[in-house]
mmCIF file of C-alpha atoms (C1' of nucleotides) in Angstrom:
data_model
loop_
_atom_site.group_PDB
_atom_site.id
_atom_site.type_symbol
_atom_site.label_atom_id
_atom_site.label_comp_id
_atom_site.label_asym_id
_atom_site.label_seq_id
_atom_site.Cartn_x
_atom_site.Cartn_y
_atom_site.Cartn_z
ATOM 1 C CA UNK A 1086 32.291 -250.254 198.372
ATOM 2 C CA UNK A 1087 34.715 -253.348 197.970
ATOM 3 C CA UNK A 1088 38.339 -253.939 198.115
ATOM 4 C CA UNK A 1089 39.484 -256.585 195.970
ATOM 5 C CA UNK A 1090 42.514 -256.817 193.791
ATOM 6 C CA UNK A 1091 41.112 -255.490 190.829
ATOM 7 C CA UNK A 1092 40.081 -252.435 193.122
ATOM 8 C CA UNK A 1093 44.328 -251.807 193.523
ATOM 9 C CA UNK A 1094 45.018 -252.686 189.727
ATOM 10 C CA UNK A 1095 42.358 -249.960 188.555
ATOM 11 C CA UNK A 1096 44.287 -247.691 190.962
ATOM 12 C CA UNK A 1097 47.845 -249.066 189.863
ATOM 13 C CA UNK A 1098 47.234 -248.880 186.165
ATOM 14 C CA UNK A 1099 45.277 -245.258 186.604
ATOM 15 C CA UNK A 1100 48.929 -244.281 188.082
ATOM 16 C CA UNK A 1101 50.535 -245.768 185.318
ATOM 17 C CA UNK A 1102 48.655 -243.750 183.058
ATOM 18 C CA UNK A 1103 48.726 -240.436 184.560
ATOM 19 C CA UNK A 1104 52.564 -241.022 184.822
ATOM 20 C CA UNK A 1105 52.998 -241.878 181.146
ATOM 21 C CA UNK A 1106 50.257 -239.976 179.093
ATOM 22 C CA UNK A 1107 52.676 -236.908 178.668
ATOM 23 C CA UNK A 1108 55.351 -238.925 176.907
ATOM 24 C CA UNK A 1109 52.212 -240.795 174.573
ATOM 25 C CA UNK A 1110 49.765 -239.276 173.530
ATOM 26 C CA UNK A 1111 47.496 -242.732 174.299
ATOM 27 C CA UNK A 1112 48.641 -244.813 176.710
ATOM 28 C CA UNK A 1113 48.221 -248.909 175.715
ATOM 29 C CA UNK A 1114 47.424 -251.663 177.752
ATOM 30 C CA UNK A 1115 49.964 -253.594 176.473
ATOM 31 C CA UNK A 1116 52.532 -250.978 178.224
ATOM 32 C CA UNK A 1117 50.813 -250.806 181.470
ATOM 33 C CA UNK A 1118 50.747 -254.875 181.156
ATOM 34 C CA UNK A 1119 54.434 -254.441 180.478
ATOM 35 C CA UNK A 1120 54.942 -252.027 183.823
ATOM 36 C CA UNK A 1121 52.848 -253.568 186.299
ATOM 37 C CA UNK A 1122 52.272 -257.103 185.204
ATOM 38 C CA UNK A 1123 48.880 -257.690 185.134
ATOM 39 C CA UNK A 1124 47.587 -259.491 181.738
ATOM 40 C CA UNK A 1125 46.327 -257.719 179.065
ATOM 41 C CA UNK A 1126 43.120 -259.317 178.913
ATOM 42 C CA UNK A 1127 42.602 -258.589 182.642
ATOM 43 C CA UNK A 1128 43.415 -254.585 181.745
ATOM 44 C CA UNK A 1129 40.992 -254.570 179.128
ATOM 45 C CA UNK A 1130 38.045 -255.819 181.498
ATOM 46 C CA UNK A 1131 39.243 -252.620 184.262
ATOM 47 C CA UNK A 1132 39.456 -250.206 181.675
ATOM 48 C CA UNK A 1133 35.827 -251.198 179.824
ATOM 49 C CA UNK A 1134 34.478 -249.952 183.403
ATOM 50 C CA UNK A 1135 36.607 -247.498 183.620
ATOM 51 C CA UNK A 1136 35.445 -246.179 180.983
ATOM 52 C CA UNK A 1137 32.214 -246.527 181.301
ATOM 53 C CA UNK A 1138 32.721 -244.676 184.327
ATOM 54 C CA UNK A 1139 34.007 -242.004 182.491
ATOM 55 C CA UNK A 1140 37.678 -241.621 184.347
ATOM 56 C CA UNK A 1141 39.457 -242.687 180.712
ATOM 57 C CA UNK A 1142 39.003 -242.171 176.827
ATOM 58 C CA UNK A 1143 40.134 -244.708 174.675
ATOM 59 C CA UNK A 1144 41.114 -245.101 170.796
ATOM 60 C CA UNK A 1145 41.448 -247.888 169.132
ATOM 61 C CA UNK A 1146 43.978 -248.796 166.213
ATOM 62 C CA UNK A 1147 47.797 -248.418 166.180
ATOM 63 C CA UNK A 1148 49.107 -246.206 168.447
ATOM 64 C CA UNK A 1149 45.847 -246.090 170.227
ATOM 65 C CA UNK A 1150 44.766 -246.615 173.592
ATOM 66 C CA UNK A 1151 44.080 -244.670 176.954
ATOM 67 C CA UNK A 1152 44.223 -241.214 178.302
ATOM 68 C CA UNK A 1153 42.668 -240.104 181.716
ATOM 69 C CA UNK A 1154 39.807 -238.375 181.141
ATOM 70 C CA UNK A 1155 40.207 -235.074 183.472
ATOM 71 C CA UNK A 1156 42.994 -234.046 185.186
ATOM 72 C CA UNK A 1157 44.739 -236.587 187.744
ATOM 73 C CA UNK A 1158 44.193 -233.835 190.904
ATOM 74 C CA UNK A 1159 40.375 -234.045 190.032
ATOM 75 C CA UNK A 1160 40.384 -237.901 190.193
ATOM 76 C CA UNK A 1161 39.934 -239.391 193.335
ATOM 77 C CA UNK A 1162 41.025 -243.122 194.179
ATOM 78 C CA UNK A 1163 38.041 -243.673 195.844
ATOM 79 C CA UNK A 1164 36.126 -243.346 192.155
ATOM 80 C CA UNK A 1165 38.261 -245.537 190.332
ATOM 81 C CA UNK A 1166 37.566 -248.022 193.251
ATOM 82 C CA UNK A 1167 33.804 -247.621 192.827
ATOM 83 C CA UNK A 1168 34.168 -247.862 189.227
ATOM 84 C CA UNK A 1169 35.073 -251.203 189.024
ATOM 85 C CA UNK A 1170 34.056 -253.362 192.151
ATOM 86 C CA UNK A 1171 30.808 -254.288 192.674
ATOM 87 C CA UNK A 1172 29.259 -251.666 195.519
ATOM 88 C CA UNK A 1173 28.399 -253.171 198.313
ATOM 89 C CA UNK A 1174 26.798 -251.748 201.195
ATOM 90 C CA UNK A 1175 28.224 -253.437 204.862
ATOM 91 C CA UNK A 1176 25.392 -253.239 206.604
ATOM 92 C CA UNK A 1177 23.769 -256.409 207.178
ATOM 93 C CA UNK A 1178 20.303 -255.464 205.976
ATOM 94 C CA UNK A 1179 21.214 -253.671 202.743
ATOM 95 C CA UNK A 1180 20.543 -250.035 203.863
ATOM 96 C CA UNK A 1181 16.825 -250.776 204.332
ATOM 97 C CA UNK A 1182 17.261 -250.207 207.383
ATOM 98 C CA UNK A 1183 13.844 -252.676 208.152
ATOM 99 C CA UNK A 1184 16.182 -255.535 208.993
ATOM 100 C CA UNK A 1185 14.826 -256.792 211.676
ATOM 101 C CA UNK A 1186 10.805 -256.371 212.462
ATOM 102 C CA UNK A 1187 10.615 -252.629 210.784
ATOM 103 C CA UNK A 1188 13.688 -251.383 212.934
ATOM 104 C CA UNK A 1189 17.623 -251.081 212.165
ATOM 105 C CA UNK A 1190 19.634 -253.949 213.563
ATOM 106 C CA UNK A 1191 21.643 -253.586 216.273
ATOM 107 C CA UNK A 1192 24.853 -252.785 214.429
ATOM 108 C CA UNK A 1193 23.599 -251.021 211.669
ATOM 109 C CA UNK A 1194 25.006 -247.237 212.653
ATOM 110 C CA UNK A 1195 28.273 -248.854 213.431
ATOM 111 C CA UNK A 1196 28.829 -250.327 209.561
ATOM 112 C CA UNK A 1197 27.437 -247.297 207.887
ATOM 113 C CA UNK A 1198 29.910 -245.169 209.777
ATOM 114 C CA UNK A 1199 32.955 -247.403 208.958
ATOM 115 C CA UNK A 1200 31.674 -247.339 205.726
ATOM 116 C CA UNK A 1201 31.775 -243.451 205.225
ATOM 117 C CA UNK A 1202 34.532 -243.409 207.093
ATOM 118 C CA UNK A 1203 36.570 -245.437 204.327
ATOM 119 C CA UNK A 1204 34.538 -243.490 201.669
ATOM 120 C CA UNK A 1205 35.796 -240.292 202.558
ATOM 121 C CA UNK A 1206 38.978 -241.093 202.638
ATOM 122 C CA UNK A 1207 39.216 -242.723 199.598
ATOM 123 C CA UNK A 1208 37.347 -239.229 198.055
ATOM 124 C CA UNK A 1209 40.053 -237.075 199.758
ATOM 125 C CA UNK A 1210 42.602 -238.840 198.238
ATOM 126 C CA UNK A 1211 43.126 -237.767 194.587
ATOM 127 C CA UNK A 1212 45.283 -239.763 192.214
ATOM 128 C CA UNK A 1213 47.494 -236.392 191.504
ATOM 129 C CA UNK A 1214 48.198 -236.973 194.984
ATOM 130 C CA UNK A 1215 49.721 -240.249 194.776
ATOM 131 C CA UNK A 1216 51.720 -239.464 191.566
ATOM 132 C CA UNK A 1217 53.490 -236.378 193.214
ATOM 133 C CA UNK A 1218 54.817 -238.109 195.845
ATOM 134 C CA UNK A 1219 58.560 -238.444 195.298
ATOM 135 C CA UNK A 1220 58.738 -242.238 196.031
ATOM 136 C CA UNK A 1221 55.995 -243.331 193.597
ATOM 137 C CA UNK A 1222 58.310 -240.907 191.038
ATOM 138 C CA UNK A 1223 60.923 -242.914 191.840
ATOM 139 C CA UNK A 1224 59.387 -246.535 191.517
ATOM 140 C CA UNK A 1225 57.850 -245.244 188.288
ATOM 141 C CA UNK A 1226 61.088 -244.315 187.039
ATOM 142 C CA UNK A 1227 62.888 -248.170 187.629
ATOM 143 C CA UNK A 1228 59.800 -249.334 186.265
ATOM 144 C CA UNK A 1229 60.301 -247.691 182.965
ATOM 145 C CA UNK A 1230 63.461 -249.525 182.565
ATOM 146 C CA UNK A 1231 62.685 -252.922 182.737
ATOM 147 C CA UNK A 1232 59.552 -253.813 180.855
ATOM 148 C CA UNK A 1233 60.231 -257.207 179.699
ATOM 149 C CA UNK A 1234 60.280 -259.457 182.209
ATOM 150 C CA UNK A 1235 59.303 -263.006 183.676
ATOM 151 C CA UNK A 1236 55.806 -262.549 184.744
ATOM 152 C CA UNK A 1237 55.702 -263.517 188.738
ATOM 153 C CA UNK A 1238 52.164 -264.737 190.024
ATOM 154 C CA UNK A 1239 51.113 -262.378 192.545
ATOM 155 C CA UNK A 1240 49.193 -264.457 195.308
ATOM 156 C CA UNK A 1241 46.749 -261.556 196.691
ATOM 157 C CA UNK A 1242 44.889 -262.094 199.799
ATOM 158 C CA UNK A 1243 42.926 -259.351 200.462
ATOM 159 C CA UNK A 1244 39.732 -259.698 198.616
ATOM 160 C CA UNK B 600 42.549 -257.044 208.271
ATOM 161 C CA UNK B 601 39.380 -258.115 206.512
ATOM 162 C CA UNK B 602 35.382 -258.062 206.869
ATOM 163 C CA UNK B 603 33.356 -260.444 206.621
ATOM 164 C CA UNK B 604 29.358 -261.697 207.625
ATOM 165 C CA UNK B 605 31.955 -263.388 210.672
ATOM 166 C CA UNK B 606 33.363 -260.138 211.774
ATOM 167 C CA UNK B 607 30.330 -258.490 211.954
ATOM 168 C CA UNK B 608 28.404 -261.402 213.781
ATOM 169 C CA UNK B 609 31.317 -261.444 215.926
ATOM 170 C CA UNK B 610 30.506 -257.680 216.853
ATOM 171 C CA UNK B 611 26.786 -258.328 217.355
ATOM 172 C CA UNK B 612 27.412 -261.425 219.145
ATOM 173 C CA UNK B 613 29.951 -259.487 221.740
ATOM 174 C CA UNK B 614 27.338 -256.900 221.839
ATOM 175 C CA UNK B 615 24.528 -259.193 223.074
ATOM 176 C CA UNK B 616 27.077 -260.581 225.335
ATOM 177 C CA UNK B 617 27.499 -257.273 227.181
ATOM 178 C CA UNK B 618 24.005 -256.150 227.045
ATOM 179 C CA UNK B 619 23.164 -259.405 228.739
ATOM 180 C CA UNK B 620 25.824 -260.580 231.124
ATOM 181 C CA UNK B 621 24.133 -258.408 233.817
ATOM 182 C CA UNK B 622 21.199 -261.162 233.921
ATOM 183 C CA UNK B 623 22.786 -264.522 233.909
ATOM 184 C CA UNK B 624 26.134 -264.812 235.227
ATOM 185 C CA UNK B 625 27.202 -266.441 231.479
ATOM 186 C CA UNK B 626 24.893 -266.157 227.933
ATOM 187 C CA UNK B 627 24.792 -269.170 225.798
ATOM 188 C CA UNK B 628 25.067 -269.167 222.811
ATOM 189 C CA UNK B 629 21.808 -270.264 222.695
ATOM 190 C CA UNK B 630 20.303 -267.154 223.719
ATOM 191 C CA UNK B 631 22.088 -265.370 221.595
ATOM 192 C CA UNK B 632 21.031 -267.310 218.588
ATOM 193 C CA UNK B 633 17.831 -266.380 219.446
ATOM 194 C CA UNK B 634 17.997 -262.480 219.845
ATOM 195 C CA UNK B 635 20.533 -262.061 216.642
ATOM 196 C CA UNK B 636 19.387 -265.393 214.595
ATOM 197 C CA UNK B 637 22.647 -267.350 214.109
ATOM 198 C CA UNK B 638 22.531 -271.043 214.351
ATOM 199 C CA UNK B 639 24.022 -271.678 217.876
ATOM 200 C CA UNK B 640 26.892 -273.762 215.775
ATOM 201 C CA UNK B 641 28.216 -271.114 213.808
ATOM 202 C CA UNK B 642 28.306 -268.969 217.320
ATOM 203 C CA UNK B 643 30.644 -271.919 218.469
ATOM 204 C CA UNK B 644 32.784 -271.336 215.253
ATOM 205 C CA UNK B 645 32.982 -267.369 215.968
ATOM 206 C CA UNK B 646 33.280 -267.903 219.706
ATOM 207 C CA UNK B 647 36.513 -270.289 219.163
ATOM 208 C CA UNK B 648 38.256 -267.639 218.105
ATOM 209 C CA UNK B 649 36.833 -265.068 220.100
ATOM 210 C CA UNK B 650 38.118 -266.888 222.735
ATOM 211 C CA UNK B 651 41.204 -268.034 221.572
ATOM 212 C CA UNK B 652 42.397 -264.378 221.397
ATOM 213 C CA UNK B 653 41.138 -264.005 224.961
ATOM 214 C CA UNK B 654 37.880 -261.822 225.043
ATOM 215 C CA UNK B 655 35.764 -264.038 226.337
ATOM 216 C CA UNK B 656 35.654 -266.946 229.291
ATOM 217 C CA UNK B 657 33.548 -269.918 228.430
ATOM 218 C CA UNK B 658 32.046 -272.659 231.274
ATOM 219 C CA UNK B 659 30.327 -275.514 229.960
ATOM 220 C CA UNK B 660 27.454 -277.618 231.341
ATOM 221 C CA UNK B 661 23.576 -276.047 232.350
ATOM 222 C CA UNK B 662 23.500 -272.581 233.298
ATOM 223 C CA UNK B 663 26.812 -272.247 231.494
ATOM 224 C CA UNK B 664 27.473 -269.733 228.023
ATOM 225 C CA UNK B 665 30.380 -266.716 227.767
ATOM 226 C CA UNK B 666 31.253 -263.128 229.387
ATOM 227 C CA UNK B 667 33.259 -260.783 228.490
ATOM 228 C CA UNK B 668 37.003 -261.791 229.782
ATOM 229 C CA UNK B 669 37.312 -257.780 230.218
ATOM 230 C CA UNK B 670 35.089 -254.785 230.378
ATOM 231 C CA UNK B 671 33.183 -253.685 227.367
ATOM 232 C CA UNK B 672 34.836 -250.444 227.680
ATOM 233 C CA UNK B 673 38.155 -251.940 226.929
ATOM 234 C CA UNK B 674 37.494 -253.937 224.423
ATOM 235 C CA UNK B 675 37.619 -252.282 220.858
ATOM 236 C CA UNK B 676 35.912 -253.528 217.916
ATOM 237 C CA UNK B 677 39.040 -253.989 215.707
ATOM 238 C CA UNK B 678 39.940 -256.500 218.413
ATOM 239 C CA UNK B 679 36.823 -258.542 217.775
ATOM 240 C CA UNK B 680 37.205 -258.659 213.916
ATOM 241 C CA UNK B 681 41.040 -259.429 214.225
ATOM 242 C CA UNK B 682 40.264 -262.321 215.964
ATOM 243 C CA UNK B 683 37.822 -264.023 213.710
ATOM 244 C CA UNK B 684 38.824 -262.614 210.491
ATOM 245 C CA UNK B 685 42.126 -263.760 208.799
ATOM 246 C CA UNK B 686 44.018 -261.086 208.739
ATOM 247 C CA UNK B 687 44.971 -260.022 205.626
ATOM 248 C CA UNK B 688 47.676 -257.317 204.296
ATOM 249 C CA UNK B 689 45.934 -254.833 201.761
ATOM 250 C CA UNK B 690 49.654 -254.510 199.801
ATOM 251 C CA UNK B 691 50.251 -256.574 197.180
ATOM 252 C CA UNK B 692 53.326 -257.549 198.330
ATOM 253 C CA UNK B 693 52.451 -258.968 201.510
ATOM 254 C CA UNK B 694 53.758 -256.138 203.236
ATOM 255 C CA UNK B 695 57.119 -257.491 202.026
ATOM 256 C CA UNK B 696 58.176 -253.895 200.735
ATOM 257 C CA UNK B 697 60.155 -255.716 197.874
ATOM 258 C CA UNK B 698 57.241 -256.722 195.664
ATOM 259 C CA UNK B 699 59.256 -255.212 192.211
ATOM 260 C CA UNK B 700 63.233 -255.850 192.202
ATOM 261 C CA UNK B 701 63.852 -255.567 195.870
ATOM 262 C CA UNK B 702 61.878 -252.356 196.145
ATOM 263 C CA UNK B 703 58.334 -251.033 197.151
ATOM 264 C CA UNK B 704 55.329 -251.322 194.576
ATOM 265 C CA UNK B 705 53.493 -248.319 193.501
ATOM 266 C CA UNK B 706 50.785 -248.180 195.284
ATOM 267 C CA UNK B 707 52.504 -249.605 198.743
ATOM 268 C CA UNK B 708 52.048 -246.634 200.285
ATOM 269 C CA UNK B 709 48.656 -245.895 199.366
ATOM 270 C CA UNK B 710 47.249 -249.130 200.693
ATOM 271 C CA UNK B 711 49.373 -248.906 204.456
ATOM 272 C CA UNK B 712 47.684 -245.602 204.815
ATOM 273 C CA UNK B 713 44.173 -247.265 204.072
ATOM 274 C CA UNK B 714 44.608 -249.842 206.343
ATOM 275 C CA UNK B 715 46.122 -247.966 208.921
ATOM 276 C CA UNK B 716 43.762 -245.501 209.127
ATOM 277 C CA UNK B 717 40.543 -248.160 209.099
ATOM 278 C CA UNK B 718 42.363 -250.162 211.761
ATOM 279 C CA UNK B 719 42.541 -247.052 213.527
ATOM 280 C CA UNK B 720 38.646 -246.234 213.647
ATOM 281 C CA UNK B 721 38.400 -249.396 214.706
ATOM 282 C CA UNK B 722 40.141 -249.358 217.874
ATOM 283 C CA UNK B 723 39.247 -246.779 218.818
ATOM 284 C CA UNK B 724 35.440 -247.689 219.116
ATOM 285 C CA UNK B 725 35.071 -249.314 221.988
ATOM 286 C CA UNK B 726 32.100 -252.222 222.741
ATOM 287 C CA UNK B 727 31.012 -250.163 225.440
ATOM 288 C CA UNK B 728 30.773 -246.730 223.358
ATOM 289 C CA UNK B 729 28.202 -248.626 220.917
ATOM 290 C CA UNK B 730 26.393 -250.045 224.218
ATOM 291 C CA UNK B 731 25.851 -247.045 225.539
ATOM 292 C CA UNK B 732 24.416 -245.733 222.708
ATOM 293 C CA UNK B 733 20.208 -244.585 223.105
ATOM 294 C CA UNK B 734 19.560 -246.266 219.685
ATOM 295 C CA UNK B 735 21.207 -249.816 220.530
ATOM 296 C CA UNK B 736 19.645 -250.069 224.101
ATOM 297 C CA UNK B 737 16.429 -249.640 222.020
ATOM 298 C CA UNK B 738 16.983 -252.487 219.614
ATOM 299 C CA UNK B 739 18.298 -254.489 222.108
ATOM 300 C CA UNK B 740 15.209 -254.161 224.579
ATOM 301 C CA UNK B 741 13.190 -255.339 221.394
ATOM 302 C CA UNK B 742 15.196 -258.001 220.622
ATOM 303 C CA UNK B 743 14.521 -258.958 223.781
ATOM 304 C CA UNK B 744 11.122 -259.678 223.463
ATOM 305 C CA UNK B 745 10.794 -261.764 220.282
ATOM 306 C CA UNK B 746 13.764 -264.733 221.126
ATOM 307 C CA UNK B 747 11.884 -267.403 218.761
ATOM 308 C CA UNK B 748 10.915 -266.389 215.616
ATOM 309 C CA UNK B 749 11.267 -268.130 211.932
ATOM 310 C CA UNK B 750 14.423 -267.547 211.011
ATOM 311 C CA UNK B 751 15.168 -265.119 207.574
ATOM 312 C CA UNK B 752 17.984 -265.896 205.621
ATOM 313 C CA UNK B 753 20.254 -263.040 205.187
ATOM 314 C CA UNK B 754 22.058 -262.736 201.973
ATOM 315 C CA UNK B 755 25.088 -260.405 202.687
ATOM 316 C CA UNK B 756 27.092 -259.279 200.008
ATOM 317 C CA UNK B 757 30.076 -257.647 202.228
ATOM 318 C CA UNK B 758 32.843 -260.039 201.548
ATOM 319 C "C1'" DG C 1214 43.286 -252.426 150.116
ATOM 320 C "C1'" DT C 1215 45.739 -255.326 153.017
ATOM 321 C "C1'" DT C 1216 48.006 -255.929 157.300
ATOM 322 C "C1'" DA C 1217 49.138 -254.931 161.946
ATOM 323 C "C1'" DT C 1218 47.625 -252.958 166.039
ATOM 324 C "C1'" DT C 1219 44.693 -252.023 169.500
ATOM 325 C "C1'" DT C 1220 40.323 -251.361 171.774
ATOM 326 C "C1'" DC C 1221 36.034 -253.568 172.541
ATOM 327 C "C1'" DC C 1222 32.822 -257.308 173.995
ATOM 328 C "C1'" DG C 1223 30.683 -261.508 175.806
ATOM 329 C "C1'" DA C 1224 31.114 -265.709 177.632
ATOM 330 C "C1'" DC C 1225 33.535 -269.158 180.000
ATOM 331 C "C1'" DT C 1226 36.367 -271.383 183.823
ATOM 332 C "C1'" DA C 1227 39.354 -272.570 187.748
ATOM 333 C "C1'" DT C 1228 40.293 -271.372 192.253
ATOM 334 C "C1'" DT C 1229 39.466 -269.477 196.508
ATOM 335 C "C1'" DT C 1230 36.724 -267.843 200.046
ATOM 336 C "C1'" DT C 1231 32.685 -267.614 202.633
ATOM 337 C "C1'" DA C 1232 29.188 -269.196 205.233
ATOM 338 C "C1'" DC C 1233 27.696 -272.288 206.960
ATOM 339 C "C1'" DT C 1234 26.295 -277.700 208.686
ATOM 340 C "C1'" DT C 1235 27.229 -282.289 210.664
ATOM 341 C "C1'" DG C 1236 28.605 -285.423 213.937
ATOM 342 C "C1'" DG C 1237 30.625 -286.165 217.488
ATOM 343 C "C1'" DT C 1238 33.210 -285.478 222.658
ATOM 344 C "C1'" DT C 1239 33.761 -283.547 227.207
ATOM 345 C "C1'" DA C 1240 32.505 -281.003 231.287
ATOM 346 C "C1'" DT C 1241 29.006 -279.670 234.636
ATOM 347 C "C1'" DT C 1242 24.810 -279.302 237.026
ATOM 348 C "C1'" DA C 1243 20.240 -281.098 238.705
ATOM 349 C "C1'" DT D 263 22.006 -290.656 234.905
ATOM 350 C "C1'" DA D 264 19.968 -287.363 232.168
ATOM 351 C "C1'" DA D 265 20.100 -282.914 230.368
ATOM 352 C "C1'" DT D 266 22.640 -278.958 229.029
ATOM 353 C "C1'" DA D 267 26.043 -276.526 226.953
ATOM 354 C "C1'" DA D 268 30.775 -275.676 225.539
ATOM 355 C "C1'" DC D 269 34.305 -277.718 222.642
ATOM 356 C "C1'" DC D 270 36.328 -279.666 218.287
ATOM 357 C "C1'" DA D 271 37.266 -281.377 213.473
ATOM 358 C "C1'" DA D 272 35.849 -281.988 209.259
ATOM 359 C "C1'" DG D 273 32.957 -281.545 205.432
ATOM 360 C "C1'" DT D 274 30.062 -278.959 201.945
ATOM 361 C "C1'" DA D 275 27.333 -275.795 198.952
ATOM 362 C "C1'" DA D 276 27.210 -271.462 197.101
ATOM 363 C "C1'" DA D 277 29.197 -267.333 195.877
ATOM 364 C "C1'" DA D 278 32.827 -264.317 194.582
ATOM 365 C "C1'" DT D 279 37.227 -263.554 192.617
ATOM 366 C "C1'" DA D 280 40.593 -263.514 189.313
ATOM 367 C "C1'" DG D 281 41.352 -264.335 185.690
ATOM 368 C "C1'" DT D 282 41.310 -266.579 180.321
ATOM 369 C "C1'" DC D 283 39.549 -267.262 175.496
ATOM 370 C "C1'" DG D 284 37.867 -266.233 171.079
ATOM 371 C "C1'" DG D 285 36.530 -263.266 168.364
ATOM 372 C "C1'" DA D 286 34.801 -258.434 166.152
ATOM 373 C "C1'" DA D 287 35.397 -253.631 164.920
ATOM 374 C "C1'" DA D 288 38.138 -249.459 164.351
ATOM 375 C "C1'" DT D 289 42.223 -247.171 162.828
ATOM 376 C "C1'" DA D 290 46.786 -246.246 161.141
ATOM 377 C "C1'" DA D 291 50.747 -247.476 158.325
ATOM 378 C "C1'" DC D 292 52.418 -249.617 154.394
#
DNA sequence: GTTATTTCCGACTATTTTACTTGGTTATTA
DNA sequence: TAATAACCAAGTAAAATAGTCGGAAATAAC
């Protein structure tokens, strides 16, 4: 699996959902646009996987939008992740483990066990998690109040 | 931090260093272009920086090439990829911590832990641990025996 | 039934990053 | 003096990323 920035929105807006869905019944994408200030048109491209990945039902039509699709203890970041970047595998021969004459390359346990390494992690760590920790309650909460502002270009790096 | 093709040619390339160093008194890159097939300039790119952040000594001129500026032992992977890979903060506030009106982002936390605990494997995996290794001596004995070969192109998709 | 809202969908584009290559220079040994 | 090999700066092609744009279809409110 990848890290990119759309990676973190997916997780960001799945927050931003799970935080708001009680007071909505459907969440839009124009309010998590509003709370997190990513465009709307970039939203709608996370949440088509998402939903293809089944983590989110959407309506359409006034008052429409998203809800999560199972409980936010049974969703784990590292499926929202997988949902929408491309999966990657960081071994140098692509799993086939035939990478060099037949045989595994001389690195190959090494990236396989990072790799399940940051897997697992990601699995353990369910978005109900992240949402009951006071200090996300907290941000959330400031966040609520001030949903109309200048947009600021976020310059991400980590790709 | 980030990984890349670099970082993990970096690893390889450190890797063949230490298998190797017992031989000649220095590797060139040469050699090593042979066993892992990297062109011998992009090993000068990676070994810049290898070098720059001090885990290897280079000599120039015949019968000159790189060792290990320390034991493999003490030398830990996440050291290798630091120093060829930009490093990167996985926040998306540049680690910052006042991304949204002077206070943390949603997710900050979420993303610290991440890259805490990868940077963590990391270090702790020492180049010697994956030397010693039954399955690496293996590879690297065949490796050994086929230095000129045509080269494959790898496509790698880990960015 | 018309209008506003919102998801849905496909294609397009600018920028950045990655993964290299090229063309030299300098040091060292034989 | 010729060969070898590190050293260095800059350039480049391809890929990936991070979006935007223009519409179509569904639904609710009026």
């Amino acid at each position: 699996m990848k890290l990119t920035t759309k990676g973190r929105y997916a997780v960001t807006a799945m927050m931003d959902l799970a935080l708001h869905q009680s007071e909505h019944e459907y969440v839009s994408l124009k309010s998590i646009a509003n709370h997190q200030e990513i465009s709307v048109a970039y939203l709608e491209q996370i949440f088509s996987k998402l939903k293809a990945g089944g983590l989110v039902n959407g309506i359409r039509g006034p008052n429409g939008g998203y809800r999560l699709s199972r409980s936010a203890e049974t969703i784990s970041i590292f499926e929202i992740i997988d949902a929408v970047d491309e999966p990657i595998d960081i071994t140098r021969c692509h799993g086939k483990k035939d990478c060099q004459d037949g045989e595994v390359c001389l690195t190959h346990g090494l990236w396989t066990d990072l790799s399940n390494q940051i897997s697992s992690f990601l699995d353990q760590l369910k978005l109900g998690d992240i949402v009951q920790s006071e200090r996300v309650r907290k941000v959330a909460a400031r966040q609520s109040m001030r949903c109309t502002e200048t947009q600021q270009t976020q310059h991400v790096s980590f790709t």
